Amino acid sequence: MGEELHTRAELDDDWICGRLGEDEPWIMGAVHPPVYENSLFTFRTAGDLAEAIKDEDERYVYWRGTNPTVDLVQRKLAALERTERAKCFGSGMGAIAATISSLVSAGDHVLVLGSVYGPTTQFLRYLGKFGVTHDHVGDPDVLDSAIRPTTRVLYFESPSYMRYDVVDIAAVASWARSRGLVSVMDNTWSTPIFQKPLTLGVDLVVHSLSKYIGGHGDLVGGVVAGPSRLIRPLALTEYQLYGAAMSPHDAAKVVKGLRTLPVRMAAHQERGLAVARFLAGRPRVRAVHHPGLPEHPGHAQALRQMTGFSSVFGIELDTDDRAEVAAFLDRLRHFRIGVSWGGYESLANAPALTTEESVRATMGIPVGFVRLSVGLESADVLIEDLALALRRVDRLA
Ligand SMILES: Cc1ncc(COP(=O)(O)O)c(C=O)c1O
């Protein structure tokens, strides 16, 4: 009976988020696990230290490599993604850069499917100076014609960055595996609460923890999760050498963020969909790109591989005039204007006002595009805010 409950708990996301690993060590019954603030760990004998250094990925020696508070977050995230290991970093980009560079050498090639986070593309361009090349492919049907003998990695996001296109994850992962590539997917948009790509055949998953998982706009962090055979080498090499370690203080905040992640995601989903439904078909709104709406072209596929939808999505205002887009944003009172997403507060941002023209055009994002991150405020208040801002655009026209 005890065994059975234990097994069930290990597959229960609520329990993993809130309880896994938190009862050990039991210190005076404290409800929050201790924060291990120390940079180093000492040993009784020189021999003990020598032994620990041999296994620096598993043993506590120095915080740049391992820390018990960070370890707790890693155990929870690995369990949520239903995989063996996770390694946390000081930022999502730290995790992405370390992961890609652990998989390639000079002369290798990376294939990128669909639109991905801008700095990920910038990092791939940066790798060019070490002789690593990459190509972007818009459609899975042309992957076969884009693969080269030197291709090692297939990198993608689903839903994709800013465009929210949905990829058939199992099909793409199976294609990559059959060609001997390692597939890497950024799962930040969905979080493991709504989507578990490793169970669909993806080799490695990366996340920015700075969005929903942290959830309170008070930390920057990242993680890569997957089988030990892929995580261990990067934990011993790129993690140690790039020094993009997560601090125990940030890890402690992630522990708190995780406790409420399942309930926050349910609320984000409900509010995000309410706002998206209000905007769909509204005068001055040309399109709403939310994969949770039945009219979204990827909706049927999304239902096959996701158990819910987060609350970041795009709308297209019916204008090609930057001044009108700026007027819309400036009229918002409850949505704040800012980058990032996935926190308590609702945010709006327009790539036409913040992104280099050529980059925006390459991503296929029109001038009138506005990204909304629906937070946890009342959906009615947010809807009224958007209605008033749309009226302002109408008056300018
Ligand atoms: C989809 C996605 N992946 C990765 C990142 C990078 O994460 P971080 O800002 O924690 O480095 C971001 C940041 O905005 C993102 O939106």
mmCIF file of C-alpha atoms and ligand atoms in Angstrom:
data_model
loop_
_atom_site.group_PDB
_atom_site.id
_atom_site.type_symbol
_atom_site.label_atom_id
_atom_site.label_comp_id
_atom_site.label_asym_id
_atom_site.label_seq_id
_atom_site.Cartn_x
_atom_site.Cartn_y
_atom_site.Cartn_z
ATOM 1 C CA MET A 1 0.000 0.000 0.000
ATOM 2 C CA GLY A 2 2.784 2.390 1.073
ATOM 3 C CA GLU A 3 4.781 1.436 -2.012
ATOM 4 C CA GLU A 4 1.819 1.992 -4.268
ATOM 5 C CA LEU A 5 1.136 5.484 -2.860
ATOM 6 C CA HIS A 6 4.792 6.368 -3.219
ATOM 7 C CA THR A 7 4.756 5.355 -6.878
ATOM 8 C CA ARG A 8 1.588 7.283 -7.534
ATOM 9 C CA ALA A 9 2.988 10.385 -5.863
ATOM 10 C CA GLU A 10 6.081 10.227 -8.028
ATOM 11 C CA LEU A 11 3.908 10.559 -11.117
ATOM 12 C CA ASP A 12 1.689 13.264 -9.656
ATOM 13 C CA ASP A 13 2.718 16.741 -10.825
ATOM 14 C CA ASP A 14 1.125 18.524 -7.834
ATOM 15 C CA TRP A 15 3.047 16.302 -5.431
ATOM 16 C CA ILE A 16 6.292 16.637 -7.394
ATOM 17 C CA CYS A 17 5.976 20.441 -7.456
ATOM 18 C CA GLY A 18 5.119 20.823 -3.788
ATOM 19 C CA ARG A 19 6.609 17.913 -1.918
ATOM 20 C CA LEU A 20 9.192 15.858 -3.779
ATOM 21 C CA GLY A 21 12.477 16.015 -1.888
ATOM 22 C CA GLU A 22 11.188 18.580 0.617
ATOM 23 C CA ASP A 23 10.949 16.304 3.645
ATOM 24 C CA GLU A 24 14.654 15.471 3.525
ATOM 25 C CA PRO A 25 16.416 16.451 5.652
ATOM 26 C CA TRP A 26 13.637 16.906 8.235
ATOM 27 C CA ILE A 27 14.871 19.972 10.126
ATOM 28 C CA MET A 28 12.634 20.838 13.101
ATOM 29 C CA GLY A 29 9.619 20.283 10.883
ATOM 30 C CA ALA A 30 10.326 23.478 8.920
ATOM 31 C CA VAL A 31 7.854 23.798 6.034
ATOM 32 C CA HIS A 32 10.468 25.304 3.719
ATOM 33 C CA PRO A 33 13.587 23.327 2.875
ATOM 34 C CA PRO A 34 16.869 24.913 3.999
ATOM 35 C CA VAL A 35 18.771 27.208 1.622
ATOM 36 C CA TYR A 36 22.373 26.015 1.394
ATOM 37 C CA GLU A 37 24.143 29.368 1.101
ATOM 38 C CA ASN A 38 27.660 27.996 1.184
ATOM 39 C CA SER A 39 30.031 28.171 -1.756
ATOM 40 C CA LEU A 40 32.027 25.111 -0.714
ATOM 41 C CA PHE A 41 31.771 21.813 1.108
ATOM 42 C CA THR A 42 34.597 20.418 3.237
ATOM 43 C CA PHE A 43 35.782 16.903 3.999
ATOM 44 C CA ARG A 44 37.190 15.078 6.986
ATOM 45 C CA THR A 45 40.140 13.684 5.036
ATOM 46 C CA ALA A 46 42.099 14.470 1.885
ATOM 47 C CA GLY A 47 41.055 11.054 0.597
ATOM 48 C CA ASP A 48 37.354 11.947 0.997
ATOM 49 C CA LEU A 49 37.887 15.138 -1.026
ATOM 50 C CA ALA A 50 39.752 13.241 -3.738
ATOM 51 C CA GLU A 51 36.879 10.732 -3.948
ATOM 52 C CA ALA A 52 34.278 13.513 -4.156
ATOM 53 C CA ILE A 53 36.154 15.361 -6.898
ATOM 54 C CA LYS A 54 36.126 12.204 -9.014
ATOM 55 C CA ASP A 55 32.341 12.360 -8.958
ATOM 56 C CA GLU A 56 31.835 16.110 -8.927
ATOM 57 C CA ASP A 57 28.586 15.881 -10.842
ATOM 58 C CA GLU A 58 26.912 13.939 -8.004
ATOM 59 C CA ARG A 59 28.835 15.056 -4.892
ATOM 60 C CA TYR A 60 28.869 18.472 -3.231
ATOM 61 C CA VAL A 61 32.290 20.101 -3.603
ATOM 62 C CA TYR A 62 31.843 23.673 -4.835
ATOM 63 C CA TRP A 63 28.691 25.590 -5.738
ATOM 64 C CA ARG A 64 29.724 26.296 -9.348
ATOM 65 C CA GLY A 65 29.220 22.548 -9.863
ATOM 66 C CA THR A 66 26.583 21.392 -7.377
ATOM 67 C CA ASN A 67 24.499 22.751 -4.501
ATOM 68 C CA PRO A 68 21.821 20.920 -2.468
ATOM 69 C CA THR A 69 19.165 23.656 -2.903
ATOM 70 C CA VAL A 70 19.755 23.720 -6.661
ATOM 71 C CA ASP A 71 19.705 19.911 -6.603
ATOM 72 C CA LEU A 72 16.222 19.918 -5.090
ATOM 73 C CA VAL A 73 14.930 22.003 -8.007
ATOM 74 C CA GLN A 74 16.725 19.688 -10.441
ATOM 75 C CA ARG A 75 15.084 16.600 -8.928
ATOM 76 C CA LYS A 76 11.652 18.178 -9.168
ATOM 77 C CA LEU A 77 12.124 19.362 -12.762
ATOM 78 C CA ALA A 78 13.490 15.985 -13.893
ATOM 79 C CA ALA A 79 10.462 14.282 -12.294
ATOM 80 C CA LEU A 80 8.046 16.759 -13.925
ATOM 81 C CA GLU A 81 9.590 16.073 -17.334
ATOM 82 C CA ARG A 82 9.526 12.303 -16.544
ATOM 83 C CA THR A 83 13.244 11.936 -17.143
ATOM 84 C CA GLU A 84 16.440 10.995 -15.301
ATOM 85 C CA ARG A 85 18.306 14.239 -14.848
ATOM 86 C CA ALA A 86 17.998 18.004 -14.953
ATOM 87 C CA LYS A 87 20.688 20.648 -14.608
ATOM 88 C CA CYS A 88 19.785 24.197 -13.601
ATOM 89 C CA PHE A 89 21.592 27.278 -14.894
ATOM 90 C CA GLY A 90 21.811 30.945 -14.031
ATOM 91 C CA SER A 91 19.496 31.760 -16.976
ATOM 92 C CA GLY A 92 17.529 30.102 -19.762
ATOM 93 C CA MET A 93 20.180 31.272 -22.225
ATOM 94 C CA GLY A 94 22.858 29.683 -20.016
ATOM 95 C CA ALA A 95 21.022 26.352 -20.350
ATOM 96 C CA ILE A 96 20.462 26.753 -24.107
ATOM 97 C CA ALA A 97 24.067 27.806 -24.856
ATOM 98 C CA ALA A 98 25.555 25.003 -22.744
ATOM 99 C CA THR A 99 23.213 22.406 -24.232
ATOM 100 C CA ILE A 100 23.854 23.256 -27.876
ATOM 101 C CA SER A 101 27.594 23.612 -27.402
ATOM 102 C CA SER A 102 27.787 20.264 -25.595
ATOM 103 C CA LEU A 103 26.397 18.580 -28.728
ATOM 104 C CA VAL A 104 28.529 20.134 -31.488
ATOM 105 C CA SER A 105 32.167 20.474 -32.583
ATOM 106 C CA ALA A 106 33.856 22.547 -35.292
ATOM 107 C CA GLY A 107 32.446 21.580 -38.690
ATOM 108 C CA ASP A 108 29.056 20.453 -37.330
ATOM 109 C CA HIS A 109 25.679 21.782 -38.424
ATOM 110 C CA VAL A 110 22.471 22.538 -36.475
ATOM 111 C CA LEU A 111 18.981 22.534 -37.995
ATOM 112 C CA VAL A 112 16.440 24.912 -36.494
ATOM 113 C CA LEU A 113 12.758 24.238 -37.142
ATOM 114 C CA GLY A 114 10.306 27.153 -37.036
ATOM 115 C CA SER A 115 10.743 30.381 -35.132
ATOM 116 C CA VAL A 116 12.753 30.251 -31.913
ATOM 117 C CA TYR A 117 13.734 32.751 -29.214
ATOM 118 C CA GLY A 118 15.876 35.500 -30.822
ATOM 119 C CA PRO A 119 19.004 35.118 -28.641
ATOM 120 C CA THR A 120 18.999 31.357 -29.384
ATOM 121 C CA THR A 121 19.438 32.244 -33.072
ATOM 122 C CA GLN A 122 22.042 34.850 -32.099
ATOM 123 C CA PHE A 123 23.935 32.175 -30.158
ATOM 124 C CA LEU A 124 23.883 29.863 -33.186
ATOM 125 C CA ARG A 125 25.268 32.732 -35.294
ATOM 126 C CA TYR A 126 27.950 33.277 -32.652
ATOM 127 C CA LEU A 127 28.944 29.600 -32.899
ATOM 128 C CA GLY A 128 29.849 30.342 -36.529
ATOM 129 C CA LYS A 129 33.185 31.717 -35.355
ATOM 130 C CA PHE A 130 34.008 28.226 -34.047
ATOM 131 C CA GLY A 131 33.037 26.633 -37.359
ATOM 132 C CA VAL A 132 29.523 25.491 -36.375
ATOM 133 C CA THR A 133 26.873 26.375 -38.959
ATOM 134 C CA HIS A 134 23.083 26.344 -38.813
ATOM 135 C CA ASP A 135 20.036 26.633 -41.051
ATOM 136 C CA HIS A 136 16.454 27.603 -40.315
ATOM 137 C CA VAL A 137 13.671 25.514 -41.818
ATOM 138 C CA GLY A 138 10.093 26.811 -41.759
ATOM 139 C CA ASP A 139 8.270 23.546 -42.356
ATOM 140 C CA PRO A 140 8.902 19.964 -41.135
ATOM 141 C CA ASP A 141 8.219 18.697 -44.689
ATOM 142 C CA VAL A 142 11.488 20.207 -45.937
ATOM 143 C CA LEU A 143 13.695 18.854 -43.131
ATOM 144 C CA ASP A 144 14.924 16.036 -45.379
ATOM 145 C CA SER A 145 16.199 18.450 -47.990
ATOM 146 C CA ALA A 146 17.931 20.641 -45.364
ATOM 147 C CA ILE A 147 19.810 17.908 -43.478
ATOM 148 C CA ARG A 148 23.549 17.616 -44.182
ATOM 149 C CA PRO A 149 26.035 14.834 -43.412
ATOM 150 C CA THR A 150 27.398 17.130 -40.657
ATOM 151 C CA THR A 151 24.021 17.875 -39.014
ATOM 152 C CA ARG A 152 24.073 16.844 -35.342
ATOM 153 C CA VAL A 153 21.185 18.686 -33.697
ATOM 154 C CA LEU A 154 17.560 19.536 -34.457
ATOM 155 C CA TYR A 155 16.404 22.486 -32.334
ATOM 156 C CA PHE A 156 12.808 23.750 -32.076
ATOM 157 C CA GLU A 157 10.018 25.202 -29.928
ATOM 158 C CA SER A 158 6.344 24.259 -29.844
ATOM 159 C CA PRO A 159 4.304 26.426 -29.777
ATOM 160 C CA SER A 160 6.924 28.434 -31.628
ATOM 161 C CA TYR A 161 8.340 31.722 -30.461
ATOM 162 C CA MET A 162 6.035 34.719 -31.106
ATOM 163 C CA ARG A 163 4.162 32.916 -33.913
ATOM 164 C CA TYR A 164 2.683 30.156 -31.709
ATOM 165 C CA ASP A 165 2.769 27.577 -34.527
ATOM 166 C CA VAL A 166 2.311 24.007 -33.271
ATOM 167 C CA VAL A 167 4.807 21.300 -34.294
ATOM 168 C CA ASP A 168 3.928 17.592 -34.317
ATOM 169 C CA ILE A 169 6.512 16.860 -31.620
ATOM 170 C CA ALA A 170 6.462 13.038 -31.809
ATOM 171 C CA ALA A 171 6.835 13.065 -35.616
ATOM 172 C CA VAL A 172 9.696 15.559 -35.611
ATOM 173 C CA ALA A 173 11.508 13.802 -32.727
ATOM 174 C CA SER A 174 11.170 10.456 -34.501
ATOM 175 C CA TRP A 175 12.503 11.985 -37.744
ATOM 176 C CA ALA A 176 15.541 13.362 -35.845
ATOM 177 C CA ARG A 177 16.214 10.045 -34.121
ATOM 178 C CA SER A 178 16.012 8.089 -37.385
ATOM 179 C CA ARG A 179 18.670 10.446 -38.871
ATOM 180 C CA GLY A 180 20.985 10.123 -35.846
ATOM 181 C CA LEU A 181 20.381 13.713 -34.641
ATOM 182 C CA VAL A 182 19.858 14.855 -31.065
ATOM 183 C CA SER A 183 16.564 16.758 -30.790
ATOM 184 C CA VAL A 184 16.382 19.687 -28.380
ATOM 185 C CA MET A 185 13.108 21.463 -27.605
ATOM 186 C CA ASP A 186 12.445 24.677 -25.689
ATOM 187 C CA ASN A 187 9.340 23.912 -23.590
ATOM 188 C CA THR A 188 9.147 27.250 -21.757
ATOM 189 C CA TRP A 189 5.756 28.242 -23.223
ATOM 190 C CA SER A 190 3.857 25.204 -21.929
ATOM 191 C CA THR A 191 5.866 24.280 -18.823
ATOM 192 C CA PRO A 192 5.978 20.539 -17.994
ATOM 193 C CA ILE A 193 2.519 20.937 -16.451
ATOM 194 C CA PHE A 194 0.941 21.202 -19.912
ATOM 195 C CA GLN A 195 3.436 19.390 -22.146
ATOM 196 C CA LYS A 196 6.099 16.697 -21.639
ATOM 197 C CA PRO A 197 8.169 16.520 -24.849
ATOM 198 C CA LEU A 198 10.597 13.872 -23.517
ATOM 199 C CA THR A 199 7.680 11.435 -23.298
ATOM 200 C CA LEU A 200 7.031 12.143 -26.994
ATOM 201 C CA GLY A 201 10.567 11.157 -28.034
ATOM 202 C CA VAL A 202 12.499 14.456 -27.758
ATOM 203 C CA ASP A 203 16.051 13.924 -26.438
ATOM 204 C CA LEU A 204 16.579 17.102 -24.399
ATOM 205 C CA VAL A 205 14.231 19.798 -23.128
ATOM 206 C CA VAL A 206 15.306 23.307 -22.126
ATOM 207 C CA HIS A 207 13.348 25.928 -20.173
ATOM 208 C CA SER A 208 13.734 29.463 -19.058
ATOM 209 C CA LEU A 209 12.755 29.302 -15.376
ATOM 210 C CA SER A 210 12.381 33.089 -15.459
ATOM 211 C CA LYS A 211 8.833 32.746 -16.881
ATOM 212 C CA TYR A 212 5.965 30.615 -15.477
ATOM 213 C CA ILE A 213 8.081 28.194 -13.440
ATOM 214 C CA GLY A 214 9.623 30.967 -11.315
ATOM 215 C CA GLY A 215 6.393 32.829 -11.859
ATOM 216 C CA HIS A 216 6.931 35.981 -9.785
ATOM 217 C CA GLY A 217 9.297 38.157 -11.826
ATOM 218 C CA ASP A 218 11.941 37.818 -9.134
ATOM 219 C CA LEU A 219 14.532 35.522 -10.689
ATOM 220 C CA VAL A 220 16.348 34.529 -13.878
ATOM 221 C CA GLY A 221 17.186 30.862 -14.351
ATOM 222 C CA GLY A 222 17.200 27.988 -16.798
ATOM 223 C CA VAL A 223 17.299 24.205 -16.982
ATOM 224 C CA VAL A 224 18.065 21.360 -19.349
ATOM 225 C CA ALA A 225 16.441 17.974 -18.689
ATOM 226 C CA GLY A 226 16.963 14.550 -20.252
ATOM 227 C CA PRO A 227 18.700 11.205 -19.887
ATOM 228 C CA SER A 228 21.898 10.975 -17.781
ATOM 229 C CA ARG A 229 23.947 9.983 -20.834
ATOM 230 C CA LEU A 230 23.341 13.488 -22.287
ATOM 231 C CA ILE A 231 23.144 15.546 -19.075
ATOM 232 C CA ARG A 232 26.200 14.162 -17.266
ATOM 233 C CA PRO A 233 28.764 15.254 -19.891
ATOM 234 C CA LEU A 234 27.414 18.791 -20.029
ATOM 235 C CA ALA A 235 27.162 18.985 -16.232
ATOM 236 C CA LEU A 236 30.848 18.076 -15.953
ATOM 237 C CA THR A 237 32.018 20.288 -18.812
ATOM 238 C CA GLU A 238 29.915 23.223 -20.069
ATOM 239 C CA TYR A 239 28.189 23.768 -16.696
ATOM 240 C CA GLN A 240 31.508 23.949 -14.873
ATOM 241 C CA LEU A 241 33.390 25.916 -17.527
ATOM 242 C CA TYR A 242 30.812 28.541 -18.507
ATOM 243 C CA GLY A 243 30.122 29.214 -14.839
ATOM 244 C CA ALA A 244 26.445 29.948 -15.520
ATOM 245 C CA ALA A 245 25.481 28.274 -12.228
ATOM 246 C CA MET A 246 22.136 28.879 -10.545
ATOM 247 C CA SER A 247 22.441 30.438 -7.088
ATOM 248 C CA PRO A 248 20.847 28.662 -4.102
ATOM 249 C CA HIS A 249 18.819 31.824 -3.434
ATOM 250 C CA ASP A 250 17.252 31.669 -6.875
ATOM 251 C CA ALA A 251 16.773 27.926 -6.463
ATOM 252 C CA ALA A 252 14.865 28.582 -3.214
ATOM 253 C CA LYS A 253 12.589 30.982 -5.116
ATOM 254 C CA VAL A 254 12.023 28.344 -7.806
ATOM 255 C CA VAL A 255 11.064 25.862 -5.053
ATOM 256 C CA LYS A 256 8.363 28.326 -3.959
ATOM 257 C CA GLY A 257 7.318 29.051 -7.544
ATOM 258 C CA LEU A 258 6.927 25.324 -8.203
ATOM 259 C CA ARG A 259 4.598 24.843 -5.227
ATOM 260 C CA THR A 260 1.931 26.924 -6.915
ATOM 261 C CA LEU A 261 2.812 26.152 -10.550
ATOM 262 C CA PRO A 262 -0.090 23.731 -11.255
ATOM 263 C CA VAL A 263 -2.725 26.078 -9.813
ATOM 264 C CA ARG A 264 -1.148 29.136 -11.408
ATOM 265 C CA MET A 265 -1.089 27.423 -14.817
ATOM 266 C CA ALA A 266 -4.775 26.511 -14.494
ATOM 267 C CA ALA A 267 -5.595 30.158 -13.715
ATOM 268 C CA HIS A 268 -3.320 31.470 -16.498
ATOM 269 C CA GLN A 269 -5.028 29.119 -18.950
ATOM 270 C CA GLU A 270 -8.529 30.236 -17.964
ATOM 271 C CA ARG A 271 -7.711 33.963 -18.024
ATOM 272 C CA GLY A 272 -5.611 33.755 -21.188
ATOM 273 C CA LEU A 273 -8.388 31.989 -23.068
ATOM 274 C CA ALA A 274 -11.037 34.442 -21.808
ATOM 275 C CA VAL A 275 -8.957 37.380 -23.074
ATOM 276 C CA ALA A 276 -8.125 35.629 -26.395
ATOM 277 C CA ARG A 277 -11.807 34.795 -26.992
ATOM 278 C CA PHE A 278 -12.776 38.401 -26.339
ATOM 279 C CA LEU A 279 -10.207 39.651 -28.860
ATOM 280 C CA ALA A 280 -10.973 37.138 -31.631
ATOM 281 C CA GLY A 281 -13.172 38.764 -34.264
ATOM 282 C CA ARG A 282 -13.092 42.209 -32.567
ATOM 283 C CA PRO A 283 -12.987 45.214 -34.961
ATOM 284 C CA ARG A 284 -9.368 46.391 -35.469
ATOM 285 C CA VAL A 285 -8.018 42.914 -34.515
ATOM 286 C CA ARG A 286 -6.911 41.148 -37.697
ATOM 287 C CA ALA A 287 -5.921 37.873 -36.026
ATOM 288 C CA VAL A 288 -5.410 36.196 -32.650
ATOM 289 C CA HIS A 289 -2.587 33.638 -32.499
ATOM 290 C CA HIS A 290 -3.519 31.443 -29.535
ATOM 291 C CA PRO A 291 -3.200 27.653 -30.041
ATOM 292 C CA GLY A 292 -6.007 27.107 -27.525
ATOM 293 C CA LEU A 293 -8.585 28.688 -29.841
ATOM 294 C CA PRO A 294 -10.346 26.140 -32.104
ATOM 295 C CA GLU A 295 -9.741 28.341 -35.169
ATOM 296 C CA HIS A 296 -5.935 28.231 -34.676
ATOM 297 C CA PRO A 297 -4.422 26.019 -37.436
ATOM 298 C CA GLY A 298 -2.428 24.007 -34.858
ATOM 299 C CA HIS A 299 -5.290 23.501 -32.393
ATOM 300 C CA ALA A 300 -6.073 19.861 -33.258
ATOM 301 C CA GLN A 301 -2.389 18.874 -33.041
ATOM 302 C CA ALA A 302 -2.040 20.850 -29.792
ATOM 303 C CA LEU A 303 -4.884 18.840 -28.237
ATOM 304 C CA ARG A 304 -3.060 15.615 -29.165
ATOM 305 C CA GLN A 305 0.152 16.532 -27.344
ATOM 306 C CA MET A 306 -0.715 19.152 -24.707
ATOM 307 C CA THR A 307 -2.953 19.006 -21.662
ATOM 308 C CA GLY A 308 -3.456 22.761 -21.444
ATOM 309 C CA PHE A 309 -2.481 26.181 -22.766
ATOM 310 C CA SER A 310 -0.483 28.913 -21.143
ATOM 311 C CA SER A 311 -1.447 32.547 -21.527
ATOM 312 C CA VAL A 312 1.117 34.172 -23.830
ATOM 313 C CA PHE A 313 -0.161 34.816 -27.318
ATOM 314 C CA GLY A 314 -0.077 37.261 -30.189
ATOM 315 C CA ILE A 315 -2.682 39.546 -31.682
ATOM 316 C CA GLU A 316 -2.440 41.423 -34.950
ATOM 317 C CA LEU A 317 -3.866 44.921 -34.883
ATOM 318 C CA ASP A 318 -5.408 45.973 -38.152
ATOM 319 C CA THR A 319 -2.708 48.591 -38.880
ATOM 320 C CA ASP A 320 0.706 48.991 -40.487
ATOM 321 C CA ASP A 321 1.320 52.211 -38.615
ATOM 322 C CA ARG A 322 3.798 52.032 -35.713
ATOM 323 C CA ALA A 323 2.250 55.128 -34.119
ATOM 324 C CA GLU A 324 -1.096 53.327 -33.818
ATOM 325 C CA VAL A 325 0.597 50.296 -32.255
ATOM 326 C CA ALA A 326 2.359 52.589 -29.765
ATOM 327 C CA ALA A 327 -0.937 54.376 -29.019
ATOM 328 C CA PHE A 328 -2.586 51.026 -28.265
ATOM 329 C CA LEU A 329 0.158 50.066 -25.819
ATOM 330 C CA ASP A 330 0.250 53.503 -24.210
ATOM 331 C CA ARG A 331 -3.502 53.400 -23.551
ATOM 332 C CA LEU A 332 -3.242 50.162 -21.558
ATOM 333 C CA ARG A 333 -3.595 50.773 -17.823
ATOM 334 C CA HIS A 334 -3.541 47.247 -16.364
ATOM 335 C CA PHE A 335 -1.273 45.487 -18.849
ATOM 336 C CA ARG A 336 2.232 46.745 -18.199
ATOM 337 C CA ILE A 337 4.621 47.337 -21.081
ATOM 338 C CA GLY A 338 7.686 45.139 -20.858
ATOM 339 C CA VAL A 339 9.681 42.191 -22.123
ATOM 340 C CA SER A 340 9.546 38.682 -20.638
ATOM 341 C CA TRP A 341 6.314 36.921 -19.668
ATOM 342 C CA GLY A 342 4.761 34.228 -17.497
ATOM 343 C CA GLY A 343 4.534 36.128 -14.225
ATOM 344 C CA TYR A 344 1.717 37.441 -12.039
ATOM 345 C CA GLU A 345 1.436 40.721 -13.947
ATOM 346 C CA SER A 346 -0.068 41.030 -17.422
ATOM 347 C CA LEU A 347 2.345 42.377 -20.015
ATOM 348 C CA ALA A 348 2.176 43.735 -23.554
ATOM 349 C CA ASN A 349 4.986 44.209 -26.023
ATOM 350 C CA ALA A 350 5.140 45.036 -29.749
ATOM 351 C CA PRO A 351 8.074 43.645 -31.781
ATOM 352 C CA ALA A 352 7.671 46.469 -34.356
ATOM 353 C CA LEU A 353 8.711 48.911 -31.624
ATOM 354 C CA THR A 354 11.484 46.843 -30.045
ATOM 355 C CA THR A 355 12.911 44.367 -32.574
ATOM 356 C CA GLU A 356 15.300 45.082 -35.416
ATOM 357 C CA GLU A 357 13.311 45.482 -38.635
ATOM 358 C CA SER A 358 15.123 42.688 -40.541
ATOM 359 C CA VAL A 359 14.711 40.224 -37.636
ATOM 360 C CA ARG A 360 10.987 41.002 -37.361
ATOM 361 C CA ALA A 361 10.510 40.538 -41.097
ATOM 362 C CA THR A 362 12.449 37.213 -41.081
ATOM 363 C CA MET A 363 10.198 35.943 -38.295
ATOM 364 C CA GLY A 364 7.172 36.862 -40.445
ATOM 365 C CA ILE A 365 5.772 39.168 -37.775
ATOM 366 C CA PRO A 366 3.718 42.139 -39.090
ATOM 367 C CA VAL A 367 3.947 45.713 -37.754
ATOM 368 C CA GLY A 368 0.587 45.414 -35.983
ATOM 369 C CA PHE A 369 1.661 42.376 -33.937
ATOM 370 C CA VAL A 370 1.333 42.705 -30.158
ATOM 371 C CA ARG A 371 2.375 39.984 -27.713
ATOM 372 C CA LEU A 372 0.221 39.678 -24.621
ATOM 373 C CA SER A 373 1.168 37.764 -21.492
ATOM 374 C CA VAL A 374 -2.021 37.369 -19.488
ATOM 375 C CA GLY A 375 -1.235 37.335 -15.783
ATOM 376 C CA LEU A 376 -3.348 36.498 -12.794
ATOM 377 C CA GLU A 377 -5.382 39.686 -12.514
ATOM 378 C CA SER A 378 -9.152 39.555 -13.105
ATOM 379 C CA ALA A 379 -9.901 38.699 -16.747
ATOM 380 C CA ASP A 380 -12.793 41.215 -16.744
ATOM 381 C CA VAL A 381 -10.469 44.056 -15.785
ATOM 382 C CA LEU A 382 -7.963 43.025 -18.467
ATOM 383 C CA ILE A 383 -10.681 42.741 -21.116
ATOM 384 C CA GLU A 384 -11.976 46.226 -20.322
ATOM 385 C CA ASP A 385 -8.419 47.538 -20.524
ATOM 386 C CA LEU A 386 -7.972 46.039 -24.010
ATOM 387 C CA ALA A 387 -11.391 47.261 -25.182
ATOM 388 C CA LEU A 388 -10.497 50.841 -24.222
ATOM 389 C CA ALA A 389 -7.087 50.603 -25.920
ATOM 390 C CA LEU A 390 -8.718 49.263 -29.118
ATOM 391 C CA ARG A 391 -11.148 52.171 -29.075
ATOM 392 C CA ARG A 392 -8.168 54.540 -28.917
ATOM 393 C CA VAL A 393 -6.689 52.940 -32.065
ATOM 394 C CA ASP A 394 -10.079 53.256 -33.734
ATOM 395 C CA ARG A 395 -10.196 56.962 -32.976
ATOM 396 C CA LEU A 396 -6.733 57.492 -34.481
ATOM 397 C CA ALA A 397 -7.654 55.766 -37.741
HETATM 398 C C1 LIG B 1 11.101 30.859 -25.238
HETATM 399 C C2 LIG B 1 12.266 31.389 -24.464
HETATM 400 N N1 LIG B 1 13.321 30.581 -24.270
HETATM 401 C C3 LIG B 1 14.403 31.001 -23.588
HETATM 402 C C4 LIG B 1 14.471 32.280 -23.064
HETATM 403 C C5 LIG B 1 15.714 32.722 -22.355
HETATM 404 O O1 LIG B 1 15.543 32.695 -20.987
HETATM 405 P P1 LIG B 1 16.325 33.647 -19.970
HETATM 406 O O2 LIG B 1 15.812 35.035 -20.180
HETATM 407 O O3 LIG B 1 15.998 33.062 -18.644
HETATM 408 O O4 LIG B 1 17.772 33.557 -20.305
HETATM 409 C C6 LIG B 1 13.391 33.144 -23.211
HETATM 410 C C7 LIG B 1 13.428 34.499 -22.627
HETATM 411 O O5 LIG B 1 12.607 35.345 -22.920
HETATM 412 C C8 LIG B 1 12.264 32.687 -23.955
HETATM 413 O O6 LIG B 1 11.203 33.497 -24.164
#
